[in-house]
Coordinates of C-alpha atoms in Angstrom, one line a residue:
M224 CA 74.2 133.4 65.6
T225 CA 74.1 130.9 67.9
S226 CA 77.6 130.4 68.9
T227 CA 79.9 127.9 70.0
P228 CA 80.4 126.4 73.5
P229 CA 83.6 127.2 74.5
P230 CA 85.7 123.7 74.7
P231 CA 85.9 122.0 78.1
P232 CA 88.8 122.6 80.5
R233 CA 91.7 120.0 79.9
G234 CA 92.9 117.9 82.6
L235 CA 94.9 115.0 83.2
L236 CA 94.5 112.2 85.2
V237 CA 97.3 110.9 86.8
H238 CA 98.3 106.7 88.2
E239 CA 101.0 104.8 89.8
W240 CA 101.3 102.6 87.1
I241 CA 98.8 100.0 85.1
A242 CA 98.7 96.5 86.1
P243 CA 96.3 93.9 84.3
A244 CA 93.6 93.7 87.5
G245 CA 93.6 95.7 90.0
G246 CA 91.6 97.7 92.4
S247 CA 92.8 100.7 92.2
E248 CA 92.9 100.9 88.1
N249 CA 89.2 99.9 88.0
V250 CA 89.6 103.3 89.7
L251 CA 91.4 105.2 87.3
E252 CA 89.1 103.4 84.5
A253 CA 85.6 105.0 86.0
M254 CA 87.8 108.4 86.2
A255 CA 88.8 107.7 82.7
R256 CA 84.3 106.9 82.8
A257 CA 84.6 110.5 84.1
F258 CA 86.4 113.0 81.8
P259 CA 86.5 111.4 78.5
D260 CA 88.7 113.7 77.3
A261 CA 91.5 113.7 79.8
D262 CA 94.4 112.2 79.1
V263 CA 96.5 109.8 81.0
R264 CA 100.3 109.6 82.8
C265 CA 102.1 107.0 84.7
L266 CA 104.8 105.1 85.5
W267 CA 104.6 102.4 83.3
N268 CA 101.8 100.3 81.5
D269 CA 101.2 96.8 82.1
A270 CA 97.9 96.7 80.9
P271 CA 97.7 98.6 77.0
A272 CA 94.2 97.3 76.1
R273 CA 92.6 99.1 79.6
F274 CA 93.4 102.6 77.7
R275 CA 93.4 101.9 74.5
G276 CA 92.2 105.2 72.4
R277 CA 93.1 107.6 75.6
R278 CA 96.1 109.3 75.0
L279 CA 98.6 107.5 77.7
S280 CA 102.1 108.6 77.9
E281 CA 104.6 106.5 80.6
T282 CA 108.0 108.1 82.7
W283 CA 111.2 106.8 81.6
L284 CA 111.1 104.2 84.0
A285 CA 108.8 102.1 81.9
S286 CA 111.7 101.3 79.7
T287 CA 113.8 99.9 82.5
P288 CA 113.9 96.1 84.2
L289 CA 112.8 98.5 88.0
R290 CA 109.6 98.4 86.4
R291 CA 109.6 95.3 86.7
N292 CA 110.4 95.8 90.7
K293 CA 108.0 98.0 92.1
A294 CA 110.1 98.3 95.3
L295 CA 112.9 99.1 94.6
A296 CA 111.3 101.9 91.4
A297 CA 110.1 103.2 94.3
A298 CA 112.4 105.9 95.0
F299 CA 113.3 106.6 91.4
C300 CA 109.7 107.7 91.7
L301 CA 109.8 110.8 93.9
P302 CA 111.8 112.6 91.4
T303 CA 110.2 111.1 88.5
W304 CA 106.9 113.0 89.5
R305 CA 108.5 116.2 89.5
M306 CA 110.0 115.3 86.5
L307 CA 106.4 115.3 84.1
P308 CA 106.9 117.2 80.8
P309 CA 105.2 121.0 81.0
D310 CA 101.2 121.2 79.1
D311 CA 98.3 123.7 79.3
F312 CA 96.4 121.4 81.2
Q313 CA 93.5 123.2 83.5
W314 CA 92.9 120.3 86.3
M315 CA 95.1 117.1 87.1
L316 CA 93.1 114.1 89.4
V317 CA 95.9 111.8 90.5
S318 CA 94.7 108.1 91.6
S319 CA 97.7 108.0 94.6
H320 CA 98.1 104.8 96.8
L321 CA 102.5 105.4 96.6
F322 CA 103.9 108.8 95.6
A323 CA 101.5 109.7 92.9
H324 CA 100.6 112.8 94.7
H325 CA 104.1 114.0 94.4
A326 CA 103.4 114.6 90.8
R327 CA 103.6 118.2 89.0
V328 CA 102.5 119.3 85.4
R329 CA 103.8 122.6 84.5
S330 CA 102.0 124.9 82.7
S331 CA 102.2 128.4 81.4
A332 CA 99.9 130.2 84.1
G333 CA 102.3 128.0 87.0
D334 CA 102.0 124.2 88.5
V335 CA 98.5 122.7 87.6
P336 CA 95.9 122.5 90.2
K337 CA 95.8 119.6 91.7
Y338 CA 93.7 116.9 93.0
V339 CA 93.8 113.6 94.9
Y340 CA 92.1 110.5 95.2
V341 CA 93.9 108.2 98.0
H342 CA 93.8 104.9 98.2
T343 CA 96.4 104.9 100.8
P344 CA 99.0 107.2 101.6
A345 CA 101.7 104.4 101.3
R346 CA 101.7 101.8 103.0
Y347 CA 105.1 100.2 104.1
V348 CA 106.0 103.8 105.0
W349 CA 103.1 105.2 106.7
T350 CA 101.6 101.7 108.1
P351 CA 104.1 99.0 108.4
E352 CA 101.7 97.1 110.5
Y353 CA 99.5 96.8 107.7
D354 CA 102.1 95.3 104.8
P355 CA 105.2 93.1 105.9
R356 CA 106.6 95.3 102.8
G357 CA 107.8 98.5 104.9
Q358 CA 109.1 95.5 107.9
G359 CA 112.8 95.5 106.1
L360 CA 115.1 96.4 107.8
A361 CA 116.3 98.7 104.5
V362 CA 113.0 100.5 104.4
R363 CA 112.7 101.0 107.7
S364 CA 115.8 103.0 107.9
V365 CA 114.2 105.1 105.4
A366 CA 111.5 105.6 106.1
P367 CA 112.3 108.7 108.2
L368 CA 113.5 110.3 105.1
F369 CA 109.8 109.0 102.9
R370 CA 107.2 110.2 105.3
A371 CA 109.4 113.8 105.6
L372 CA 109.3 114.2 101.9
D373 CA 105.9 112.5 101.9
R374 CA 104.1 115.6 104.3
R375 CA 105.6 118.0 102.3
R376 CA 104.6 117.2 98.4
A377 CA 101.1 116.7 100.9
A378 CA 100.2 120.4 100.8
E379 CA 100.4 121.0 97.6
P380 CA 97.7 119.5 96.5
L381 CA 93.9 121.4 96.5
A382 CA 92.0 119.5 97.4
F383 CA 92.5 114.7 98.3
A384 CA 89.4 112.3 98.5
A385 CA 89.6 109.4 100.6
N386 CA 88.4 106.2 99.4
S387 CA 86.9 105.4 102.9
R388 CA 86.8 106.8 106.1
F389 CA 89.4 104.4 107.5
V390 CA 91.8 106.7 105.2
R391 CA 90.4 109.8 105.8
E392 CA 91.9 109.2 109.3
R393 CA 94.6 107.8 107.6
I394 CA 94.8 110.8 106.1
A395 CA 95.3 113.1 108.8
K396 CA 97.6 111.9 111.0
A397 CA 100.0 111.4 108.1
W398 CA 99.4 114.5 106.1
G399 CA 97.7 116.8 108.9
R400 CA 94.9 116.8 105.8
E401 CA 91.0 117.3 106.0
A402 CA 89.2 114.7 103.6
V403 CA 86.3 113.2 101.9
V404 CA 85.0 110.3 101.4
I405 CA 84.3 108.3 97.5
P406 CA 84.5 105.5 98.2
P407 CA 85.5 103.3 95.2
P408 CA 83.9 102.4 92.1
V409 CA 81.7 99.1 92.1
D410 CA 80.6 97.1 89.0
V411 CA 77.0 96.3 91.4
R412 CA 75.0 96.3 87.8
S413 CA 77.3 94.3 86.0
I414 CA 77.4 91.8 88.9
A415 CA 73.6 91.8 89.5
D416 CA 72.7 90.8 86.5
A417 CA 73.9 87.6 85.6
R418 CA 73.2 87.7 82.5
T419 CA 75.2 89.6 82.1
W420 CA 78.5 87.4 83.1
D421 CA 76.9 83.9 83.3
T422 CA 76.7 83.5 79.3
R423 CA 80.2 84.0 79.4
L424 CA 80.9 80.9 82.0
S425 CA 83.1 77.9 79.9
D426 CA 82.8 74.8 80.3
A427 CA 84.9 73.4 82.6
E428 CA 83.9 77.2 85.1
R429 CA 80.2 75.8 84.6
R430 CA 81.6 72.3 85.9
T431 CA 83.6 73.6 88.7
L432 CA 79.8 75.6 90.6
D433 CA 78.7 72.8 89.7
A434 CA 80.4 70.8 91.6
L435 CA 80.8 72.8 94.5
P436 CA 78.6 71.9 97.7
D437 CA 75.9 72.5 99.4
L438 CA 78.1 75.1 102.4
F439 CA 80.7 76.4 101.4
L440 CA 83.3 79.3 103.1
L441 CA 84.7 81.1 100.8
G442 CA 87.9 83.5 100.8
A443 CA 88.7 85.5 97.8
S444 CA 91.9 88.0 97.4
R445 CA 95.2 88.0 96.2
F446 CA 96.9 85.0 96.8
T447 CA 99.7 87.0 99.1
S448 CA 101.2 86.7 103.0
Y449 CA 98.8 89.8 105.2
K450 CA 95.7 89.0 103.3
R451 CA 95.3 86.3 105.5
L452 CA 94.0 83.0 103.3
D453 CA 94.5 80.5 105.7
L454 CA 92.6 81.8 108.4
V455 CA 90.5 81.1 106.2
I456 CA 91.2 77.4 106.7
D457 CA 91.2 77.6 109.8
T458 CA 87.8 78.7 110.6
A459 CA 86.3 76.4 108.1
E460 CA 88.3 73.9 109.6
R461 CA 87.4 74.9 113.3
L462 CA 82.9 74.8 111.8
G463 CA 83.8 71.9 109.5
V464 CA 82.6 73.1 106.5
P465 CA 84.4 72.9 103.4
A466 CA 86.1 76.0 101.9
I467 CA 87.0 77.7 98.8
V468 CA 89.9 80.2 98.7
A469 CA 89.8 81.8 95.3
G470 CA 92.4 84.2 93.9
R471 CA 96.1 85.6 91.8
G472 CA 99.6 85.5 93.3
P473 CA 102.9 84.4 95.4
D474 CA 102.3 82.6 97.9
E475 CA 99.7 79.5 95.7
G476 CA 102.1 77.2 96.5
A477 CA 101.9 77.8 100.5
L478 CA 97.9 78.5 99.9
R479 CA 97.4 75.0 98.3
D480 CA 99.9 73.2 100.4
R481 CA 98.0 74.5 103.2
A482 CA 95.2 73.1 101.5
T483 CA 96.1 69.7 101.3
R484 CA 97.1 69.9 105.0
A485 CA 93.0 71.0 106.3
R486 CA 91.0 69.2 108.1
V487 CA 88.3 69.3 105.7
P488 CA 88.0 69.9 101.7
V489 CA 89.8 73.4 101.0
E490 CA 90.2 73.9 97.1
V491 CA 91.9 76.8 95.8
I492 CA 91.0 77.7 92.3
A493 CA 94.0 80.6 90.5
S494 CA 93.5 83.0 88.9
P495 CA 89.6 82.8 88.2
S496 CA 87.7 84.5 85.5
D497 CA 85.0 87.6 86.5
A498 CA 82.3 86.0 85.5
L499 CA 83.5 82.1 87.4
L500 CA 84.5 84.7 90.5
R501 CA 81.2 86.4 90.7
G502 CA 79.8 82.5 89.8
L503 CA 81.5 81.8 93.8
Y504 CA 79.9 85.2 95.2
R505 CA 76.9 83.7 94.2
A506 CA 77.1 80.5 95.4
A507 CA 78.8 80.7 98.7
S508 CA 77.6 80.2 102.4
V509 CA 79.8 83.3 103.1
L510 CA 82.5 84.7 102.7
V511 CA 84.8 85.1 104.9
F512 CA 87.8 88.4 104.5
P513 CA 90.1 88.6 107.3
A514 CA 92.6 90.9 105.1
V515 CA 92.5 95.2 106.5
E516 CA 91.9 96.6 103.6
D517 CA 91.2 100.5 102.4
F518 CA 88.3 99.4 102.1
G519 CA 87.4 95.9 100.5
I520 CA 86.1 96.2 96.9
I521 CA 85.1 92.2 97.5
P522 CA 83.1 92.1 100.1
V523 CA 80.7 94.7 98.2
E524 CA 80.7 92.1 94.8
A525 CA 80.0 89.3 97.0
Q526 CA 77.2 91.1 99.0
V527 CA 75.5 92.1 95.4
L528 CA 74.9 88.5 94.9
G529 CA 73.2 88.4 98.4
T530 CA 76.5 86.5 100.2
P531 CA 76.9 88.1 103.4
V532 CA 80.9 89.0 104.5
V533 CA 82.5 88.6 107.7
T534 CA 85.8 90.5 108.5
G535 CA 88.2 91.5 111.5
P536 CA 87.7 93.8 113.2
V537 CA 89.2 96.4 112.1
G538 CA 89.9 98.0 108.4
G539 CA 88.3 99.9 105.6
Q540 CA 85.9 97.2 104.6
L541 CA 83.4 98.0 108.1
E542 CA 82.0 100.8 106.3
T543 CA 81.3 98.2 102.7
Y544 CA 78.5 96.4 105.6
E545 CA 75.8 96.3 108.3
P546 CA 76.1 94.9 110.9
G547 CA 73.8 92.3 111.2
V548 CA 72.1 92.3 108.2
T549 CA 75.1 92.0 105.3
G550 CA 78.0 91.2 107.5
I551 CA 79.4 90.3 110.7
T552 CA 81.9 91.7 112.7
A553 CA 84.6 89.0 114.3
D554 CA 85.8 90.8 117.9
S555 CA 89.4 89.6 116.6
L556 CA 90.9 87.9 113.9
T557 CA 91.5 84.7 116.4
P558 CA 90.5 81.6 114.0
D559 CA 88.1 81.1 117.0
D560 CA 86.6 84.4 116.7
L561 CA 86.3 84.5 113.4
A562 CA 84.5 81.3 113.2
A563 CA 81.6 82.7 116.3
A564 CA 81.3 85.7 113.5
T565 CA 80.5 83.2 110.5
S566 CA 78.4 81.0 112.6
S567 CA 76.2 84.6 113.5
A568 CA 76.9 84.3 109.9
L569 CA 75.5 82.0 108.3
S570 CA 71.8 82.2 110.7
L571 CA 71.2 85.6 108.9
P572 CA 68.0 86.4 106.5
P573 CA 68.4 87.1 102.9
F574 CA 68.7 90.0 101.5
D575 CA 68.6 92.3 98.8
G576 CA 71.8 92.5 97.2
A577 CA 71.6 95.3 94.4
A578 CA 69.8 97.4 97.2
A579 CA 72.6 96.7 99.8
T580 CA 75.4 97.8 97.6
A581 CA 73.5 100.3 95.8
R582 CA 75.9 103.3 97.4
F583 CA 78.6 101.7 95.6
S584 CA 78.2 102.1 92.0
S585 CA 80.1 103.5 89.8
E586 CA 78.1 105.4 87.6
V587 CA 77.5 107.2 91.9
F588 CA 81.5 107.3 91.9
E589 CA 81.4 109.0 88.7
E590 CA 79.4 111.6 89.4
R591 CA 81.2 112.2 92.8
I592 CA 84.3 112.4 91.6
R593 CA 82.9 115.2 89.0
H594 CA 82.1 117.0 91.4
F595 CA 85.1 116.9 93.6
V596 CA 87.2 117.9 90.8
T597 CA 84.9 120.6 89.1
G598 CA 82.9 121.5 91.6

């Protein structure tokens, strides 16, 4: 008589908040694929379609106006993560870029073992130089208290994974913990196979792509000040070539104003679809990426389609390309240095983007994150 195998251990995925779009949400989706039977808990869910059919629960913050103001909600997150309802999970995997690693769930056997995937220790608490939200008087006045509590909570997890060596070093400095590096997932296979997205382009999007100049610089990111998309326009002006800036965010008006004042043609494309963004990657001569990122998925996506990247000298994005082959590192973020690096990138020979980025594929991530939790 054949015995029935035991059911797999019950697991829980924990995430800060779920937004309609975002790199950390893409990581959570990959975690959900790696652990198809795991439940999900988050502070609130602004994209219910992303995890339809999954057992997902929100905290009390979801029914308050605080979900519309992440800065105000931050202090309330701390006790909220400690009051998650008890359940007999065998493990929990936490996706953390603020305070989700504080999460605690009690089971009948005690606290549920916790594994944490770190996008970054909270930037505006630990590295405000990279995030203007941490430079205001109110945040600076409470940051020492937050850091002390954050360090104490960071002693709890069984293990940490960082999305880059850059973040691993910040984990060691902030929390005194070691971490294994597991780069976040990029949909390399889908991006490389243009048939999976080219047919989704609308007629208007095709006209946009057909009207692009033969040579142009691309800046793609969230439209917010610390992404430094203004430097993409500055670089284009230094080189005398057109630029396209694509993304979405609160600084759209300021970027459009900067574009109208530019000495070269600059087009701002707001809220591009995935298909249009991939079309822009494929058509661009160089992706100029001035942001200091924890990892930097956009440079990887551009490389998949054979577009070289230029970045500044600091950040996790330095780990996403091979200098002199698929990208160039500028000596600084001054327009002159960015222009010099971009000029060098324009001269790089063609490369096999799918091969160069295979190590960042979703399949590789899912295998590594399963091994991180289950051994």
